[in-house]
Amino acid sequence: MSEWPTEPDFSAPFGETQAAKRARLLPRLRALTLAHAHACLPYSRMLDALHPGARDATTLESLAWLPVGVFKHLRLASVADADVVRELRSSGTSGSQPSRILLDRATAARQTRALAAIVGDFLGKARRPMLVIDRNDLLRGSEALSARAAAVLGFANFGRQPAWALTPDLAPDFDAIDAFSRQHGDQPVLVFGFTFMIWRLLDALEVAGRRLTLPRGSILIHGGGWKKLADLAVDNARFKARIASLTGLTSVHDYYGMAEQVGSIFMECEAGRLHTPRFADVIVRDPLTLAPCAAGETGVIQVLSELPTSYPGHSLLTEDLGSITGEDDCPCGRTGRTLHVVGRLPRAELRGCSDTRAG
């Protein structure tokens, strides 16, 4: 009989050295592997097919992982259907089907606590007026299940009196934006949105000959959508420069995360690095051999998280490229491993998972 590990520690999310975190995470993630294998037969079969012997992993790098794309093809659950309270779907890319992530109450609550710990480290405890750069009907209809909607709901816990900046057809709602500015013109606000949506709003501001002037001390948090901006040759530096030019905002934080590991986001600090929190970690692997890369080498990103117990998503090989930028050495003072995300792999998925379906 395999047992689930105890609840993660959500205190001081960036206050543990990398060595201490590795030593603590290994037995907890190994226990998750064993418990998921006991509770989810398709996952157990994939372990045997992809990672024979990984149940006895002695390092984080030797832990079993799943290709993140498997959630587009298989419905993987480690709890009974009656315990699933929400099915989360990734945004997906054009021509691809979304991932389906099954959450029970415990996993959903863990995600909320993790996000609160991470974002609270950057925002503090005070809730700020919040401007959401997205369509004002996002939380209604079929998109209410999307990862984008889940992100808005998650970050809404750090805001108050939310206003939406876009109409259902993604046009700027200048009436709503102007009303928000008038109401909260003298206090720092939180602006949150999908990266590509923010870029579209900046386009619209320029076309209209307008600016979005926000109070001193305001902060912008954004994530996702970098593939579309990469196609436009927009990098993080150009994104921030345009934000500063059209809004005056200089406190801008990207984050790296995914529907398959909601809550375990890696926030960009003041020094421009993406930080892994204490309940998550990252490994970069050679795209051809899948051997772990040294710091500074670009490879495929593997993400580890203590949070998921309703589905086997605690160790996932993503389809993103990046590099490790340091450990316990960031000028911002936060400890742990830091990451730089380069972009997406060409469309490719590991073969063999379909062979592990129940016969």
mmCIF file of C-alpha atoms in Angstrom:
data_model
loop_
_atom_site.group_PDB
_atom_site.id
_atom_site.type_symbol
_atom_site.label_atom_id
_atom_site.label_comp_id
_atom_site.label_asym_id
_atom_site.label_seq_id
_atom_site.Cartn_x
_atom_site.Cartn_y
_atom_site.Cartn_z
ATOM 1 C CA MET A 1 0.000 0.000 0.000
ATOM 2 C CA SER A 2 1.455 3.398 -1.025
ATOM 3 C CA GLU A 3 0.822 6.479 1.070
ATOM 4 C CA TRP A 4 0.479 10.067 -0.061
ATOM 5 C CA PRO A 5 3.049 12.484 1.430
ATOM 6 C CA THR A 6 1.938 14.986 4.047
ATOM 7 C CA GLU A 7 0.745 18.420 2.941
ATOM 8 C CA PRO A 8 3.431 20.730 1.460
ATOM 9 C CA ASP A 9 4.861 23.619 3.467
ATOM 10 C CA PHE A 10 3.639 26.855 1.891
ATOM 11 C CA SER A 11 5.604 29.207 4.145
ATOM 12 C CA ALA A 12 8.581 31.200 2.833
ATOM 13 C CA PRO A 13 8.212 29.994 -0.791
ATOM 14 C CA PHE A 14 11.646 31.337 -1.773
ATOM 15 C CA GLY A 15 13.456 30.912 1.532
ATOM 16 C CA GLU A 16 15.005 27.469 1.154
ATOM 17 C CA THR A 17 18.405 26.740 -0.378
ATOM 18 C CA GLN A 18 18.504 24.516 -3.441
ATOM 19 C CA ALA A 19 20.428 21.769 -1.626
ATOM 20 C CA ALA A 20 17.906 21.667 1.222
ATOM 21 C CA LYS A 21 15.013 21.650 -1.221
ATOM 22 C CA ARG A 22 16.444 18.787 -3.267
ATOM 23 C CA ALA A 23 16.939 16.671 -0.153
ATOM 24 C CA ARG A 24 13.396 17.375 1.048
ATOM 25 C CA LEU A 25 11.626 17.045 -2.308
ATOM 26 C CA LEU A 26 13.124 13.719 -3.410
ATOM 27 C CA PRO A 27 11.323 11.403 -0.935
ATOM 28 C CA ARG A 28 8.100 13.389 -1.259
ATOM 29 C CA LEU A 29 8.060 13.241 -5.067
ATOM 30 C CA ARG A 30 9.060 9.574 -5.010
ATOM 31 C CA ALA A 31 6.140 8.919 -2.668
ATOM 32 C CA LEU A 32 3.850 10.720 -5.134
ATOM 33 C CA THR A 33 5.112 8.491 -7.939
ATOM 34 C CA LEU A 34 4.321 5.354 -5.940
ATOM 35 C CA ALA A 35 0.927 6.601 -4.766
ATOM 36 C CA HIS A 36 -0.141 7.654 -8.269
ATOM 37 C CA ALA A 37 1.019 4.304 -9.651
ATOM 38 C CA HIS A 38 -1.131 2.556 -7.064
ATOM 39 C CA ALA A 39 -4.162 4.758 -7.762
ATOM 40 C CA CYS A 40 -3.982 5.199 -11.554
ATOM 41 C CA LEU A 41 -3.502 2.057 -13.657
ATOM 42 C CA PRO A 42 -2.673 3.842 -16.958
ATOM 43 C CA TYR A 43 0.030 5.818 -15.141
ATOM 44 C CA SER A 44 1.445 2.610 -13.656
ATOM 45 C CA ARG A 45 1.610 1.086 -17.145
ATOM 46 C CA MET A 46 3.380 4.176 -18.492
ATOM 47 C CA LEU A 47 5.918 3.969 -15.687
ATOM 48 C CA ASP A 48 6.707 0.397 -16.635
ATOM 49 C CA ALA A 49 6.967 1.302 -20.327
ATOM 50 C CA LEU A 50 8.897 4.578 -20.082
ATOM 51 C CA HIS A 51 10.779 4.387 -16.792
ATOM 52 C CA PRO A 52 11.364 0.824 -15.597
ATOM 53 C CA GLY A 53 13.111 1.031 -12.228
ATOM 54 C CA ALA A 54 12.197 4.678 -11.624
ATOM 55 C CA ARG A 55 10.089 3.778 -8.588
ATOM 56 C CA ASP A 56 13.378 3.582 -6.658
ATOM 57 C CA ALA A 57 14.770 6.921 -7.881
ATOM 58 C CA THR A 58 17.697 8.217 -5.830
ATOM 59 C CA THR A 59 17.898 11.712 -7.376
ATOM 60 C CA LEU A 60 15.393 14.245 -8.673
ATOM 61 C CA GLU A 61 16.850 13.684 -12.141
ATOM 62 C CA SER A 62 16.061 9.952 -12.014
ATOM 63 C CA LEU A 63 12.421 10.428 -11.026
ATOM 64 C CA ALA A 64 9.887 9.218 -13.564
ATOM 65 C CA TRP A 65 8.265 11.849 -15.774
ATOM 66 C CA LEU A 66 5.400 11.969 -18.220
ATOM 67 C CA PRO A 67 5.394 13.945 -21.453
ATOM 68 C CA VAL A 68 3.004 16.821 -20.833
ATOM 69 C CA GLY A 69 1.154 16.093 -24.064
ATOM 70 C CA VAL A 70 -0.190 12.829 -22.643
ATOM 71 C CA PHE A 71 -2.990 14.783 -20.953
ATOM 72 C CA LYS A 72 -4.315 15.662 -24.417
ATOM 73 C CA HIS A 73 -4.871 12.006 -25.171
ATOM 74 C CA LEU A 74 -5.591 10.255 -21.885
ATOM 75 C CA ARG A 75 -7.947 11.001 -19.023
ATOM 76 C CA LEU A 76 -5.655 10.354 -16.073
ATOM 77 C CA ALA A 77 -7.093 10.359 -12.569
ATOM 78 C CA SER A 78 -5.797 9.134 -9.221
ATOM 79 C CA VAL A 79 -9.135 9.671 -7.515
ATOM 80 C CA ALA A 80 -12.619 8.329 -8.086
ATOM 81 C CA ASP A 81 -14.842 10.208 -10.545
ATOM 82 C CA ALA A 82 -17.122 11.164 -7.659
ATOM 83 C CA ASP A 83 -14.248 13.101 -6.076
ATOM 84 C CA VAL A 84 -13.462 15.184 -9.193
ATOM 85 C CA VAL A 85 -14.804 18.701 -8.630
ATOM 86 C CA ARG A 86 -13.349 20.404 -11.684
ATOM 87 C CA GLU A 87 -11.953 19.536 -15.100
ATOM 88 C CA LEU A 88 -9.412 22.109 -16.236
ATOM 89 C CA ARG A 89 -8.573 22.460 -19.911
ATOM 90 C CA SER A 90 -5.443 24.008 -21.365
ATOM 91 C CA SER A 91 -5.749 26.795 -23.892
ATOM 92 C CA GLY A 92 -4.120 24.586 -26.522
ATOM 93 C CA THR A 93 -2.515 25.785 -29.695
ATOM 94 C CA SER A 94 -4.147 26.032 -33.062
ATOM 95 C CA GLY A 95 -4.880 22.594 -34.459
ATOM 96 C CA SER A 96 -4.281 20.773 -31.179
ATOM 97 C CA GLN A 97 -6.689 19.466 -28.618
ATOM 98 C CA PRO A 98 -6.484 20.783 -25.049
ATOM 99 C CA SER A 99 -5.189 18.883 -22.045
ATOM 100 C CA ARG A 100 -7.810 17.704 -19.551
ATOM 101 C CA ILE A 101 -6.744 18.023 -15.925
ATOM 102 C CA LEU A 102 -8.936 16.518 -13.216
ATOM 103 C CA LEU A 103 -8.964 18.235 -9.831
ATOM 104 C CA ASP A 104 -10.352 17.102 -6.506
ATOM 105 C CA ARG A 105 -10.938 19.485 -3.612
ATOM 106 C CA ALA A 106 -7.576 18.790 -1.985
ATOM 107 C CA THR A 107 -5.534 19.458 -5.135
ATOM 108 C CA ALA A 108 -7.536 22.590 -5.983
ATOM 109 C CA ALA A 109 -7.063 23.923 -2.455
ATOM 110 C CA ARG A 110 -3.338 23.181 -2.620
ATOM 111 C CA GLN A 111 -3.073 25.109 -5.899
ATOM 112 C CA THR A 112 -4.790 28.122 -4.343
ATOM 113 C CA ARG A 113 -2.505 28.089 -1.288
ATOM 114 C CA ALA A 114 0.604 27.736 -3.455
ATOM 115 C CA LEU A 115 -0.379 30.632 -5.694
ATOM 116 C CA ALA A 116 -1.151 32.782 -2.650
ATOM 117 C CA ALA A 117 2.274 32.060 -1.171
ATOM 118 C CA ILE A 118 4.132 32.818 -4.418
ATOM 119 C CA VAL A 119 2.270 35.948 -5.480
ATOM 120 C CA GLY A 120 2.074 37.243 -1.912
ATOM 121 C CA ASP A 121 5.879 37.294 -1.858
ATOM 122 C CA PHE A 122 5.764 39.859 -4.678
ATOM 123 C CA LEU A 123 2.564 41.786 -3.901
ATOM 124 C CA GLY A 124 2.344 41.705 -0.133
ATOM 125 C CA LYS A 125 -0.878 41.034 1.740
ATOM 126 C CA ALA A 126 -2.928 44.096 0.749
ATOM 127 C CA ARG A 127 -5.471 43.481 -2.004
ATOM 128 C CA ARG A 128 -5.323 46.054 -4.785
ATOM 129 C CA PRO A 129 -7.897 47.286 -7.273
ATOM 130 C CA MET A 130 -7.506 44.923 -10.230
ATOM 131 C CA LEU A 131 -7.674 45.548 -13.956
ATOM 132 C CA VAL A 132 -8.005 42.302 -15.928
ATOM 133 C CA ILE A 133 -6.725 42.517 -19.507
ATOM 134 C CA ASP A 134 -9.147 40.023 -20.980
ATOM 135 C CA ARG A 135 -12.654 39.698 -22.380
ATOM 136 C CA ASN A 136 -15.378 40.523 -19.915
ATOM 137 C CA ASP A 137 -17.304 37.315 -20.629
ATOM 138 C CA LEU A 138 -14.327 34.978 -20.051
ATOM 139 C CA LEU A 139 -15.818 33.404 -16.937
ATOM 140 C CA ARG A 140 -19.062 32.545 -18.683
ATOM 141 C CA GLY A 141 -19.750 29.770 -21.164
ATOM 142 C CA SER A 142 -17.317 27.087 -22.350
ATOM 143 C CA GLU A 143 -14.164 29.144 -21.660
ATOM 144 C CA ALA A 144 -14.931 29.107 -17.945
ATOM 145 C CA LEU A 145 -13.101 25.745 -17.860
ATOM 146 C CA SER A 146 -10.014 27.085 -19.606
ATOM 147 C CA ALA A 147 -6.629 27.535 -17.965
ATOM 148 C CA ARG A 148 -6.846 31.245 -18.808
ATOM 149 C CA ALA A 149 -10.053 31.578 -16.816
ATOM 150 C CA ALA A 150 -8.523 29.582 -13.971
ATOM 151 C CA ALA A 151 -5.548 31.937 -13.930
ATOM 152 C CA VAL A 152 -7.822 34.988 -13.742
ATOM 153 C CA LEU A 153 -9.778 33.420 -10.895
ATOM 154 C CA GLY A 154 -6.567 32.498 -9.098
ATOM 155 C CA PHE A 155 -5.074 35.983 -9.343
ATOM 156 C CA ALA A 156 -8.411 37.581 -8.476
ATOM 157 C CA ASN A 157 -7.666 36.510 -4.902
ATOM 158 C CA PHE A 158 -5.039 39.286 -4.814
ATOM 159 C CA GLY A 159 -7.269 41.995 -6.258
ATOM 160 C CA ARG A 160 -10.525 43.760 -5.453
ATOM 161 C CA GLN A 161 -13.160 45.634 -7.417
ATOM 162 C CA PRO A 162 -12.051 43.982 -10.693
ATOM 163 C CA ALA A 163 -12.630 45.697 -14.013
ATOM 164 C CA TRP A 164 -12.292 44.051 -17.425
ATOM 165 C CA ALA A 165 -10.422 45.851 -20.199
ATOM 166 C CA LEU A 166 -11.707 43.983 -23.264
ATOM 167 C CA THR A 167 -15.094 43.320 -24.815
ATOM 168 C CA PRO A 168 -16.202 39.794 -25.868
ATOM 169 C CA ASP A 169 -14.719 40.412 -29.354
ATOM 170 C CA LEU A 170 -11.376 41.362 -27.723
ATOM 171 C CA ALA A 171 -11.709 45.072 -28.540
ATOM 172 C CA PRO A 172 -10.661 47.568 -25.836
ATOM 173 C CA ASP A 173 -13.486 48.628 -23.545
ATOM 174 C CA PHE A 174 -12.312 52.219 -23.118
ATOM 175 C CA ASP A 175 -15.368 53.132 -21.042
ATOM 176 C CA ALA A 176 -14.488 50.438 -18.495
ATOM 177 C CA ILE A 177 -10.790 51.331 -18.560
ATOM 178 C CA ASP A 178 -11.476 55.044 -18.068
ATOM 179 C CA ALA A 179 -13.932 54.347 -15.232
ATOM 180 C CA PHE A 180 -11.317 52.158 -13.499
ATOM 181 C CA SER A 181 -8.695 54.900 -13.845
ATOM 182 C CA ARG A 182 -11.023 57.549 -12.429
ATOM 183 C CA GLN A 183 -12.041 55.383 -9.481
ATOM 184 C CA HIS A 184 -8.540 54.236 -8.527
ATOM 185 C CA GLY A 185 -6.304 57.015 -9.802
ATOM 186 C CA ASP A 186 -4.590 57.619 -6.483
ATOM 187 C CA GLN A 187 -3.647 54.121 -5.300
ATOM 188 C CA PRO A 188 -1.428 51.333 -6.645
ATOM 189 C CA VAL A 189 -3.352 48.777 -8.672
ATOM 190 C CA LEU A 190 -2.805 45.245 -9.921
ATOM 191 C CA VAL A 191 -2.983 44.656 -13.659
ATOM 192 C CA PHE A 192 -3.201 41.033 -14.766
ATOM 193 C CA GLY A 193 -3.539 39.377 -18.131
ATOM 194 C CA PHE A 194 -2.440 36.884 -20.757
ATOM 195 C CA THR A 195 0.729 38.214 -22.376
ATOM 196 C CA PHE A 196 -0.644 38.247 -25.911
ATOM 197 C CA MET A 197 -3.854 39.960 -24.786
ATOM 198 C CA ILE A 198 -1.816 42.753 -23.228
ATOM 199 C CA TRP A 199 0.156 43.180 -26.442
ATOM 200 C CA ARG A 200 -3.107 43.469 -28.375
ATOM 201 C CA LEU A 201 -4.310 46.167 -25.978
ATOM 202 C CA LEU A 202 -1.073 48.082 -26.486
ATOM 203 C CA ASP A 203 -1.655 47.891 -30.249
ATOM 204 C CA ALA A 204 -5.148 49.322 -29.752
ATOM 205 C CA LEU A 205 -3.879 52.120 -27.503
ATOM 206 C CA GLU A 206 -1.371 53.191 -30.149
ATOM 207 C CA VAL A 207 -3.951 53.091 -32.936
ATOM 208 C CA ALA A 208 -6.317 55.197 -30.817
ATOM 209 C CA GLY A 209 -3.540 57.604 -29.846
ATOM 210 C CA ARG A 210 -4.143 56.902 -26.164
ATOM 211 C CA ARG A 211 -2.141 56.003 -23.049
ATOM 212 C CA LEU A 212 -3.117 53.997 -19.993
ATOM 213 C CA THR A 213 -1.598 55.965 -17.137
ATOM 214 C CA LEU A 214 -1.515 53.988 -13.903
ATOM 215 C CA PRO A 215 -0.695 55.177 -10.357
ATOM 216 C CA ARG A 216 2.844 54.960 -9.008
ATOM 217 C CA GLY A 217 3.516 51.604 -7.333
ATOM 218 C CA SER A 218 1.180 49.662 -9.613
ATOM 219 C CA ILE A 219 2.268 46.213 -10.765
ATOM 220 C CA LEU A 220 1.596 44.136 -13.881
ATOM 221 C CA ILE A 221 1.648 40.326 -13.776
ATOM 222 C CA HIS A 222 1.308 38.398 -17.014
ATOM 223 C CA GLY A 223 1.920 34.935 -18.414
ATOM 224 C CA GLY A 224 1.351 32.697 -21.411
ATOM 225 C CA GLY A 225 1.083 33.581 -25.071
ATOM 226 C CA TRP A 226 4.789 34.037 -25.739
ATOM 227 C CA LYS A 227 4.711 31.812 -28.825
ATOM 228 C CA LYS A 228 2.495 34.308 -30.645
ATOM 229 C CA LEU A 229 4.747 37.177 -29.598
ATOM 230 C CA ALA A 230 7.861 35.265 -30.632
ATOM 231 C CA ASP A 231 6.308 34.978 -34.086
ATOM 232 C CA LEU A 232 6.215 38.813 -34.039
ATOM 233 C CA ALA A 233 9.867 38.986 -32.874
ATOM 234 C CA VAL A 234 8.774 40.409 -29.499
ATOM 235 C CA ASP A 235 10.983 39.444 -26.562
ATOM 236 C CA ASN A 236 10.639 40.278 -22.872
ATOM 237 C CA ALA A 237 12.762 43.434 -23.123
ATOM 238 C CA ARG A 238 10.711 44.845 -25.999
ATOM 239 C CA PHE A 239 7.479 43.910 -24.207
ATOM 240 C CA LYS A 240 8.523 45.753 -21.056
ATOM 241 C CA ALA A 241 9.748 48.793 -22.974
ATOM 242 C CA ARG A 242 6.414 49.159 -24.731
ATOM 243 C CA ILE A 243 4.532 48.709 -21.453
ATOM 244 C CA ALA A 244 6.604 51.489 -19.890
ATOM 245 C CA SER A 245 6.084 53.748 -22.891
ATOM 246 C CA LEU A 246 2.290 53.435 -23.001
ATOM 247 C CA THR A 247 1.410 52.980 -19.311
ATOM 248 C CA GLY A 248 4.352 54.206 -17.252
ATOM 249 C CA LEU A 249 4.495 50.803 -15.533
ATOM 250 C CA THR A 250 7.984 49.567 -14.684
ATOM 251 C CA SER A 251 7.074 46.829 -12.194
ATOM 252 C CA VAL A 252 6.273 44.069 -14.681
ATOM 253 C CA HIS A 253 6.499 40.365 -13.814
ATOM 254 C CA ASP A 254 6.157 37.495 -16.243
ATOM 255 C CA TYR A 255 5.411 34.032 -14.922
ATOM 256 C CA TYR A 256 5.920 30.537 -16.335
ATOM 257 C CA GLY A 257 3.244 27.967 -15.663
ATOM 258 C CA MET A 258 0.857 25.566 -17.317
ATOM 259 C CA ALA A 259 -2.582 24.074 -16.912
ATOM 260 C CA GLU A 260 -1.006 20.708 -16.105
ATOM 261 C CA GLN A 261 0.616 22.189 -12.972
ATOM 262 C CA VAL A 262 -1.597 25.079 -11.918
ATOM 263 C CA GLY A 263 -0.330 26.784 -8.769
ATOM 264 C CA SER A 264 3.335 25.875 -9.245
ATOM 265 C CA ILE A 265 4.171 28.973 -11.228
ATOM 266 C CA PHE A 266 7.679 30.367 -11.612
ATOM 267 C CA MET A 267 7.525 34.162 -11.098
ATOM 268 C CA GLU A 268 9.945 36.605 -12.696
ATOM 269 C CA CYS A 269 11.758 38.649 -10.057
ATOM 270 C CA GLU A 270 13.079 42.196 -10.187
ATOM 271 C CA ALA A 271 16.334 40.841 -11.669
ATOM 272 C CA GLY A 272 14.510 39.182 -14.543
ATOM 273 C CA ARG A 273 14.850 35.541 -13.416
ATOM 274 C CA LEU A 274 12.027 33.005 -13.110
ATOM 275 C CA HIS A 275 12.094 31.533 -9.590
ATOM 276 C CA THR A 276 11.082 28.014 -8.565
ATOM 277 C CA PRO A 277 9.124 27.973 -5.274
ATOM 278 C CA ARG A 278 9.950 25.564 -2.448
ATOM 279 C CA PHE A 279 7.202 23.107 -3.434
ATOM 280 C CA ALA A 280 8.379 22.847 -7.060
ATOM 281 C CA ASP A 281 11.586 22.514 -9.040
ATOM 282 C CA VAL A 282 12.875 22.386 -12.577
ATOM 283 C CA ILE A 283 15.295 20.240 -14.573
ATOM 284 C CA VAL A 284 16.538 20.946 -18.099
ATOM 285 C CA ARG A 285 17.258 17.977 -20.368
ATOM 286 C CA ASP A 286 19.142 17.524 -23.629
ATOM 287 C CA PRO A 287 16.531 17.400 -26.441
ATOM 288 C CA LEU A 288 18.161 14.356 -28.058
ATOM 289 C CA THR A 289 19.483 12.250 -25.189
ATOM 290 C CA LEU A 290 17.211 13.584 -22.390
ATOM 291 C CA ALA A 291 20.244 13.633 -20.108
ATOM 292 C CA PRO A 292 20.197 16.507 -17.571
ATOM 293 C CA CYS A 293 21.850 19.668 -18.878
ATOM 294 C CA ALA A 294 24.388 21.744 -16.981
ATOM 295 C CA ALA A 295 23.488 25.277 -15.883
ATOM 296 C CA GLY A 296 23.401 27.623 -18.838
ATOM 297 C CA GLU A 297 22.783 24.897 -21.424
ATOM 298 C CA THR A 298 19.518 25.071 -23.346
ATOM 299 C CA GLY A 299 17.281 22.021 -23.326
ATOM 300 C CA VAL A 300 13.770 20.719 -22.695
ATOM 301 C CA ILE A 301 12.183 21.879 -19.440
ATOM 302 C CA GLN A 302 10.969 19.291 -16.912
ATOM 303 C CA VAL A 303 8.798 20.618 -14.075
ATOM 304 C CA LEU A 304 8.329 19.004 -10.663
ATOM 305 C CA SER A 305 5.574 19.848 -8.205
ATOM 306 C CA GLU A 306 4.329 18.562 -4.867
ATOM 307 C CA LEU A 307 0.780 19.777 -5.507
ATOM 308 C CA PRO A 308 -1.094 17.235 -7.709
ATOM 309 C CA THR A 309 -2.637 14.230 -5.995
ATOM 310 C CA SER A 310 -5.818 13.905 -8.081
ATOM 311 C CA TYR A 311 -3.864 13.250 -11.293
ATOM 312 C CA PRO A 312 -0.271 12.100 -11.970
ATOM 313 C CA GLY A 313 1.152 15.510 -12.922
ATOM 314 C CA HIS A 314 3.918 15.889 -10.337
ATOM 315 C CA SER A 315 6.767 15.294 -12.839
ATOM 316 C CA LEU A 316 6.220 16.443 -16.418
ATOM 317 C CA LEU A 317 8.490 16.862 -19.417
ATOM 318 C CA THR A 318 7.192 19.977 -21.154
ATOM 319 C CA GLU A 319 7.420 21.021 -24.794
ATOM 320 C CA ASP A 320 9.322 24.187 -23.848
ATOM 321 C CA LEU A 321 13.006 25.028 -24.148
ATOM 322 C CA GLY A 322 14.975 26.841 -21.481
ATOM 323 C CA SER A 323 18.079 26.951 -19.337
ATOM 324 C CA ILE A 324 18.980 27.050 -15.661
ATOM 325 C CA THR A 325 20.289 30.522 -14.815
ATOM 326 C CA GLY A 326 21.479 29.925 -11.272
ATOM 327 C CA GLU A 327 20.983 28.512 -7.774
ATOM 328 C CA ASP A 328 20.759 30.605 -4.594
ATOM 329 C CA ASP A 329 22.589 33.449 -6.330
ATOM 330 C CA CYS A 330 19.900 35.815 -7.583
ATOM 331 C CA PRO A 331 20.457 39.524 -6.807
ATOM 332 C CA CYS A 332 16.842 39.751 -5.624
ATOM 333 C CA GLY A 333 17.729 37.614 -2.582
ATOM 334 C CA ARG A 334 15.304 34.764 -3.243
ATOM 335 C CA THR A 335 16.900 31.331 -2.993
ATOM 336 C CA GLY A 336 16.427 28.207 -5.090
ATOM 337 C CA ARG A 337 16.924 27.433 -8.763
ATOM 338 C CA THR A 338 16.122 30.021 -11.448
ATOM 339 C CA LEU A 339 15.109 29.526 -15.047
ATOM 340 C CA HIS A 340 15.095 31.263 -18.417
ATOM 341 C CA VAL A 341 12.506 30.122 -20.956
ATOM 342 C CA VAL A 342 13.656 30.257 -24.567
ATOM 343 C CA GLY A 343 10.599 29.084 -26.487
ATOM 344 C CA ARG A 344 8.730 26.043 -27.732
ATOM 345 C CA LEU A 345 9.983 22.811 -29.219
ATOM 346 C CA PRO A 346 8.888 22.049 -32.764
ATOM 347 C CA ARG A 347 5.672 20.034 -32.594
ATOM 348 C CA ALA A 348 6.699 16.584 -31.384
ATOM 349 C CA GLU A 349 5.383 14.200 -28.807
ATOM 350 C CA LEU A 350 7.111 11.204 -27.260
ATOM 351 C CA ARG A 351 5.963 7.981 -28.769
ATOM 352 C CA GLY A 352 4.845 4.945 -26.888
ATOM 353 C CA CYS A 353 2.262 6.279 -24.448
ATOM 354 C CA SER A 354 -0.638 4.973 -26.522
ATOM 355 C CA ASP A 355 0.872 1.530 -26.112
ATOM 356 C CA THR A 356 0.146 1.646 -22.413
ATOM 357 C CA ARG A 357 -3.615 1.908 -22.722
ATOM 358 C CA ALA A 358 -5.533 -0.884 -21.041
ATOM 359 C CA GLY A 359 -5.673 -3.852 -23.356
#
